[in-house]
Short mmCIF file of C-alpha atoms in Angstrom, two decimals:
data_model
loop_
_atom_site.label_atom_id
_atom_site.label_comp_id
_atom_site.label_asym_id
_atom_site.label_seq_id
_atom_site.Cartn_x
_atom_site.Cartn_y
_atom_site.Cartn_z
CA UNK A 16 8.40 16.60 -13.53
CA UNK A 17 5.01 17.60 -14.96
CA UNK A 18 2.05 18.14 -12.62
CA UNK A 19 0.00 15.04 -12.38
CA UNK A 20 2.81 12.92 -13.91
CA UNK A 21 5.21 10.52 -12.20
CA UNK A 22 8.94 11.03 -12.31
CA UNK A 23 11.03 7.96 -13.28
CA UNK A 24 13.46 6.96 -10.54
CA UNK A 25 15.12 3.56 -11.31
CA UNK A 26 17.66 1.85 -9.24
CA UNK A 27 19.93 2.55 -6.23
CA UNK A 28 22.43 4.79 -8.04
CA UNK A 29 19.82 6.98 -9.75
CA UNK A 30 17.93 7.40 -6.44
CA UNK A 31 21.14 8.40 -4.64
CA UNK A 32 21.96 10.99 -7.29
CA UNK A 33 18.37 12.33 -7.31
CA UNK A 34 18.22 12.81 -3.56
CA UNK A 35 21.71 13.39 -2.21
CA UNK A 36 20.76 15.58 0.73
CA UNK A 37 17.91 16.93 2.89
CA UNK A 38 17.47 20.04 0.67
CA UNK A 39 16.79 17.99 -2.40
CA UNK A 40 14.10 15.99 -0.58
CA UNK A 41 12.43 19.15 0.77
CA UNK A 42 12.40 20.73 -2.68
CA UNK A 43 10.89 17.60 -4.21
CA UNK A 44 8.33 17.21 -1.44
CA UNK A 45 7.27 20.83 -1.95
CA UNK A 46 6.70 20.26 -5.64
CA UNK A 47 4.73 17.16 -5.01
CA UNK A 48 2.55 18.78 -2.33
CA UNK A 49 2.01 21.89 -4.34
CA UNK A 50 2.51 20.99 -8.02
CA UNK A 51 0.87 24.20 -9.20
CA UNK A 52 2.72 26.36 -6.67
CA UNK A 53 2.14 27.03 -3.05
CA UNK A 54 -1.56 27.40 -1.97
CA UNK A 55 -2.45 28.28 1.60
CA UNK A 56 -4.51 25.43 3.18
CA UNK A 57 -6.75 28.04 4.90
CA UNK A 58 -7.48 30.78 2.33
CA UNK A 59 -5.86 29.52 -0.89
CA UNK A 60 -3.48 32.43 -1.06
CA UNK A 61 -0.46 31.70 -3.31
CA UNK A 62 2.08 34.18 -1.99
CA UNK A 63 4.04 33.10 1.09
CA UNK A 64 7.26 33.65 2.98
CA UNK A 65 9.42 30.86 4.29
CA UNK A 66 10.38 31.03 7.99
CA UNK A 67 13.72 29.22 7.80
CA UNK A 68 14.34 29.12 11.58
CA UNK A 69 11.25 26.94 12.01
CA UNK A 70 10.96 25.55 8.46
CA UNK A 71 7.36 26.89 8.06
CA UNK A 72 5.55 28.51 5.16
CA UNK A 73 3.48 31.61 6.05
CA UNK A 74 0.62 32.87 3.89
CA UNK A 75 0.95 36.60 3.06
CA UNK A 76 -2.77 37.22 3.25
CA UNK A 77 -4.11 35.35 6.31
CA UNK A 78 -0.70 34.69 7.94
CA UNK A 79 -1.50 31.04 8.43
CA UNK A 80 1.68 28.90 8.95
CA UNK A 81 2.04 25.34 7.78
CA UNK A 82 4.89 22.91 7.70
CA UNK A 83 5.98 21.00 4.61
CA UNK A 84 4.85 17.69 6.19
CA UNK A 85 1.53 18.81 7.75
CA UNK A 86 -1.35 16.57 6.64
CA UNK A 87 1.01 13.99 5.19
CA UNK A 88 2.14 10.55 6.45
CA UNK A 89 5.26 12.39 7.65
CA UNK A 90 3.36 14.97 9.78
CA UNK A 91 5.16 15.96 12.99
CA UNK A 92 8.11 13.77 12.17
CA UNK A 93 11.54 14.64 13.62
CA UNK A 94 13.23 12.17 11.26
CA UNK A 95 15.00 13.66 8.25
CA UNK A 96 13.00 13.43 5.03
CA UNK A 97 15.93 11.60 3.42
CA UNK A 98 15.33 8.77 5.78
CA UNK A 99 11.63 8.69 4.83
CA UNK A 100 12.45 8.86 1.18
CA UNK A 101 14.82 5.89 1.50
CA UNK A 102 12.22 3.89 3.37
CA UNK A 103 9.70 4.56 0.70
CA UNK A 104 12.16 3.55 -1.99
CA UNK A 105 12.95 0.26 -0.23
CA UNK A 106 9.36 -0.61 0.49
CA UNK A 107 8.25 0.21 -3.05
CA UNK A 108 11.03 -1.71 -4.79
CA UNK A 109 11.47 -4.80 -2.65
CA UNK A 110 9.14 -7.42 -4.24
CA UNK A 111 8.70 -9.41 -1.04
CA UNK A 112 8.73 -6.33 1.31
CA UNK A 113 11.54 -4.93 3.41
CA UNK A 114 12.87 -6.32 6.68
CA UNK A 115 12.41 -3.54 9.26
CA UNK A 116 15.45 -4.75 11.17
CA UNK A 117 17.50 -4.69 7.95
CA UNK A 118 16.16 -1.29 7.04
CA UNK A 119 16.94 0.13 10.53
CA UNK A 120 20.53 -1.04 10.11
CA UNK A 121 20.78 0.27 6.62
CA UNK A 122 19.37 3.67 7.48
CA UNK A 123 21.19 3.88 10.87
CA UNK A 124 18.04 4.45 12.89
CA UNK A 125 16.49 2.54 15.76
CA UNK A 126 14.21 -0.47 15.04
CA UNK A 127 11.26 1.38 16.69
CA UNK A 128 11.65 4.41 14.51
CA UNK A 129 12.01 2.27 11.34
CA UNK A 130 8.91 0.31 12.34
CA UNK A 131 6.83 3.49 12.93
CA UNK A 132 7.98 5.02 9.68
CA UNK A 133 7.09 1.81 7.78
CA UNK A 134 3.73 1.63 9.48
CA UNK A 135 2.76 5.14 8.38
CA UNK A 136 3.84 4.33 4.80
CA UNK A 137 1.84 1.15 4.74
CA UNK A 138 -1.20 3.14 6.06
CA UNK A 139 -0.77 5.47 3.12
CA UNK A 140 -0.72 2.53 0.73
CA UNK A 141 -3.91 1.15 2.20
CA UNK A 142 -5.68 4.48 2.04
CA UNK A 143 -4.71 5.08 -1.59
CA UNK A 144 -5.89 1.55 -2.64
CA UNK A 145 -9.14 1.95 -0.66
CA UNK A 146 -10.22 4.54 -3.35
CA UNK A 147 -10.20 1.84 -6.08
CA UNK A 148 -12.32 -1.28 -6.72
CA UNK A 149 -11.57 -4.24 -8.97
CA UNK A 150 -13.76 -4.70 -12.10
CA UNK A 151 -14.26 -7.00 -14.97
CA UNK A 152 -13.41 -10.70 -14.25
CA UNK A 153 -12.29 -11.24 -10.71
CA UNK A 154 -11.02 -14.43 -9.03
CA UNK A 155 -12.15 -14.62 -5.41
CA UNK A 156 -11.07 -17.02 -2.69
CA UNK A 157 -10.34 -17.02 1.08
CA UNK A 158 -7.28 -18.17 3.06
CA UNK A 159 -5.98 -18.14 6.57
CA UNK A 160 -2.89 -16.45 8.04
CA UNK A 161 -0.98 -17.20 11.24
CA UNK A 162 -1.92 -19.18 14.27
CA UNK A 163 -1.80 -22.87 14.85
CA UNK A 164 -4.26 -25.51 13.93
CA UNK A 165 -5.80 -28.02 16.27
CA UNK A 166 -4.88 -31.60 15.42
CA UNK A 167 -6.75 -32.76 12.45
CA UNK A 168 -7.92 -29.20 11.53
CA UNK A 169 -6.77 -27.67 8.23
CA UNK A 170 -8.06 -24.99 5.85
CA UNK A 171 -11.53 -23.46 6.37
CA UNK A 172 -12.63 -23.81 9.98
CA UNK A 173 -9.11 -24.04 11.30
CA UNK A 174 -8.88 -22.38 14.70
CA UNK A 175 -6.29 -19.79 15.79
CA UNK A 176 -5.95 -18.34 12.23
CA UNK A 177 -7.03 -15.03 10.75
CA UNK A 178 -9.42 -15.32 7.76
CA UNK A 179 -8.57 -13.21 4.70
CA UNK A 180 -10.60 -12.58 1.58
CA UNK A 181 -8.44 -12.39 -1.61
CA UNK A 182 -9.43 -10.91 -4.99
CA UNK A 183 -7.45 -10.55 -8.27
CA UNK A 184 -8.81 -9.06 -11.45
CA UNK A 185 -7.99 -11.05 -14.56
CA UNK A 186 -7.56 -9.82 -18.14
CA UNK A 187 -7.35 -12.76 -20.51
CA UNK A 188 -4.76 -15.00 -18.96
CA UNK A 189 -2.90 -12.35 -17.01
CA UNK A 190 -3.64 -10.73 -13.64
CA UNK A 191 -4.61 -7.12 -13.22
CA UNK A 192 -5.11 -5.59 -9.73
CA UNK A 193 -5.29 -7.22 -6.35
CA UNK A 194 -7.07 -6.66 -3.05
CA UNK A 195 -6.87 -8.54 0.27
CA UNK A 196 -9.12 -7.99 3.27
CA UNK A 197 -8.84 -9.38 6.85
CA UNK A 198 -12.27 -10.55 8.03
CA UNK A 199 -13.55 -11.31 11.59
CA UNK A 200 -15.02 -14.49 10.08
CA UNK A 201 -16.19 -15.98 6.84
CA UNK A 202 -19.92 -15.40 7.34
CA UNK A 203 -22.19 -14.16 4.50
CA UNK A 204 -22.62 -10.60 5.87
CA UNK A 205 -18.78 -10.24 6.32
CA UNK A 206 -18.05 -11.59 2.87
CA UNK A 207 -20.83 -9.45 1.25
CA UNK A 208 -19.53 -6.24 2.89
CA UNK A 209 -15.92 -6.93 1.93
CA UNK A 210 -16.71 -7.76 -1.62
CA UNK A 211 -18.80 -4.60 -2.02
CA UNK A 212 -15.71 -2.71 -0.88
CA UNK A 213 -13.32 -4.53 -3.10
CA UNK A 214 -15.21 -5.21 -6.40
CA UNK A 215 -17.32 -3.01 -8.69
CA UNK A 216 -21.03 -4.08 -8.97
CA UNK A 217 -21.76 -5.94 -12.16
CA UNK A 218 -18.32 -7.53 -12.29
CA UNK A 219 -17.96 -11.29 -12.96
CA UNK A 220 -16.65 -13.14 -9.96
CA UNK A 221 -15.12 -16.60 -10.14
CA UNK A 222 -15.12 -18.71 -6.93
CA UNK A 223 -14.87 -22.32 -5.81
CA UNK A 224 -18.57 -22.54 -5.10
CA UNK A 225 -18.52 -22.16 -1.26
CA UNK A 226 -22.24 -21.63 -0.36
CA UNK A 227 -21.37 -18.41 1.51
CA UNK A 228 -20.22 -16.88 -1.78
CA UNK A 229 -23.39 -17.87 -3.56
CA UNK A 230 -25.45 -16.12 -0.85
CA UNK A 231 -23.22 -13.12 -0.58
CA UNK A 232 -22.52 -12.21 -4.26
CA UNK A 233 -25.78 -10.49 -5.04
CA UNK A 234 -25.31 -7.80 -7.73
CA UNK A 235 -22.48 -9.77 -9.42
CA UNK A 236 -22.32 -12.44 -12.11
CA UNK A 237 -21.09 -15.42 -10.11
CA UNK A 238 -19.37 -18.27 -11.86
CA UNK A 239 -18.43 -21.36 -9.98
CA UNK A 240 -15.34 -23.38 -10.70
CA UNK A 241 -15.99 -26.61 -8.83
CA UNK A 242 -12.97 -27.87 -6.95
CA UNK A 243 -13.44 -31.50 -6.10
CA UNK A 244 -9.76 -32.00 -5.02
CA UNK A 245 -7.96 -29.19 -3.06
CA UNK A 246 -4.78 -29.97 -5.01
CA UNK A 247 -6.38 -28.65 -8.21
CA UNK A 248 -7.50 -25.32 -6.68
CA UNK A 249 -4.37 -23.52 -7.92
CA UNK A 250 -5.33 -24.54 -11.50
CA UNK A 251 -8.97 -23.40 -11.32
CA UNK A 252 -8.20 -20.12 -9.59
CA UNK A 253 -4.48 -19.60 -10.38
CA UNK A 254 -3.90 -15.96 -9.63
CA UNK A 255 -5.41 -15.67 -6.15
CA UNK A 256 -3.37 -18.82 -5.11
CA UNK A 257 -0.16 -17.34 -6.56
CA UNK A 258 -0.74 -14.14 -4.70
CA UNK A 259 -1.57 -16.03 -1.44
CA UNK A 260 1.54 -18.21 -1.75
CA UNK A 261 3.82 -15.16 -2.44
CA UNK A 262 2.41 -13.10 0.51
CA UNK A 263 2.55 -15.92 2.98
CA UNK A 264 6.15 -16.71 1.89
CA UNK A 265 7.13 -12.98 2.37
CA UNK A 266 5.43 -12.79 5.78
CA UNK A 267 7.24 -16.04 6.89
CA UNK A 268 10.59 -15.19 5.41
CA UNK A 269 11.13 -11.47 5.42
CA UNK A 270 8.96 -10.40 8.32
CA UNK A 271 9.18 -13.59 10.38
CA UNK A 272 5.41 -13.60 10.98
CA UNK A 273 2.92 -10.83 11.60
CA UNK A 274 0.52 -10.31 14.51
CA UNK A 275 -3.18 -10.27 13.57
CA UNK A 276 -3.73 -6.64 14.47
CA UNK A 277 -1.03 -5.64 11.95
CA UNK A 278 -1.75 -8.19 9.25
CA UNK A 279 -3.94 -5.90 7.12
CA UNK A 280 -1.06 -3.39 6.85
CA UNK A 281 1.25 -6.02 5.35
CA UNK A 282 -1.49 -7.31 3.06
CA UNK A 283 -2.26 -3.81 1.78
CA UNK A 284 1.45 -3.20 1.10
CA UNK A 285 1.71 -6.44 -0.88
CA UNK A 286 -1.40 -5.58 -2.95
CA UNK A 287 -0.18 -2.04 -3.60
CA UNK A 288 3.02 -3.37 -5.10
CA UNK A 289 1.29 -6.20 -6.98
CA UNK A 290 -1.20 -3.75 -8.61
CA UNK A 291 1.66 -1.50 -9.85
CA UNK A 292 4.26 -4.11 -10.71
CA UNK A 293 4.57 -2.96 -14.30
CA UNK A 294 5.30 0.63 -13.28
CA UNK A 295 8.78 -0.05 -11.92
CA UNK A 296 10.38 3.38 -12.51
CA UNK A 297 7.38 5.22 -11.06
CA UNK A 298 7.02 3.23 -7.81
CA UNK A 299 8.85 5.59 -5.57
CA UNK A 300 7.13 8.73 -6.91
CA UNK A 301 3.66 6.98 -6.74
CA UNK A 302 4.31 5.98 -3.13
CA UNK A 303 5.46 9.54 -2.15
CA UNK A 304 2.22 10.89 -3.72
CA UNK A 305 0.23 8.37 -1.65
CA UNK A 306 2.03 9.54 1.54
CA UNK A 307 1.39 13.20 0.57
CA UNK A 308 -2.23 12.48 -0.31
CA UNK A 309 -1.73 13.97 -3.81
#
């Protein structure tokens, strides 16, 4: 494994062979955290001793002690690293996401522990993607998740639902990267702030012509694709609607619904996988790096 590169780990059998025990996971995490060799977080010293009874690394110069997981998504965990690695593998490779109940049974841990581990991993996914913004040509639309409509209310303005802004970069006729953002409401200031976080200035944004978009998209080239019939929306802005349909299907089917406070975690997870879908063999290693902060 070269520093800065991603090791290829494909399939169940290869993963099992690569990480057969706790020691192999610790060794791999050490190299991912310190690819150029150990460096003390306090003074930068590169000579250390390993305190095996407490599994700590002590700097020879300032005697600062640090655990292998300190500062990572796994910080202060009492769960074996092998469980963490397996959960990362499952989350990274399951196209529709992993059922926490199913994962808890597979890994022989409690549902609560599986949920907490998955939550930290999703947080690392969201943090990693927050460092990037879409660019070029970007499809943009909004949708609603969860809740129940009042009679006669559908789509925009439906009560009891959580509004989400969805963006997908497009290269030719193929999708690139994706970003989804939960909003308090679909007002101009909220849309403007979200778009600034999601899309590089100067990009070309395609929308359905909602007035709020026209007012919010200053600093962007705004192209409107007029949608007179809602049934044609998926043809005018195909990739955002495909992503929306896939994520909603996964939340209904695999996760059996998600509460509004946790919705962003699941959306960030889906976008992380979507944006790296062509890097199949690298998915586990990329996710581990995100959890380490490397």
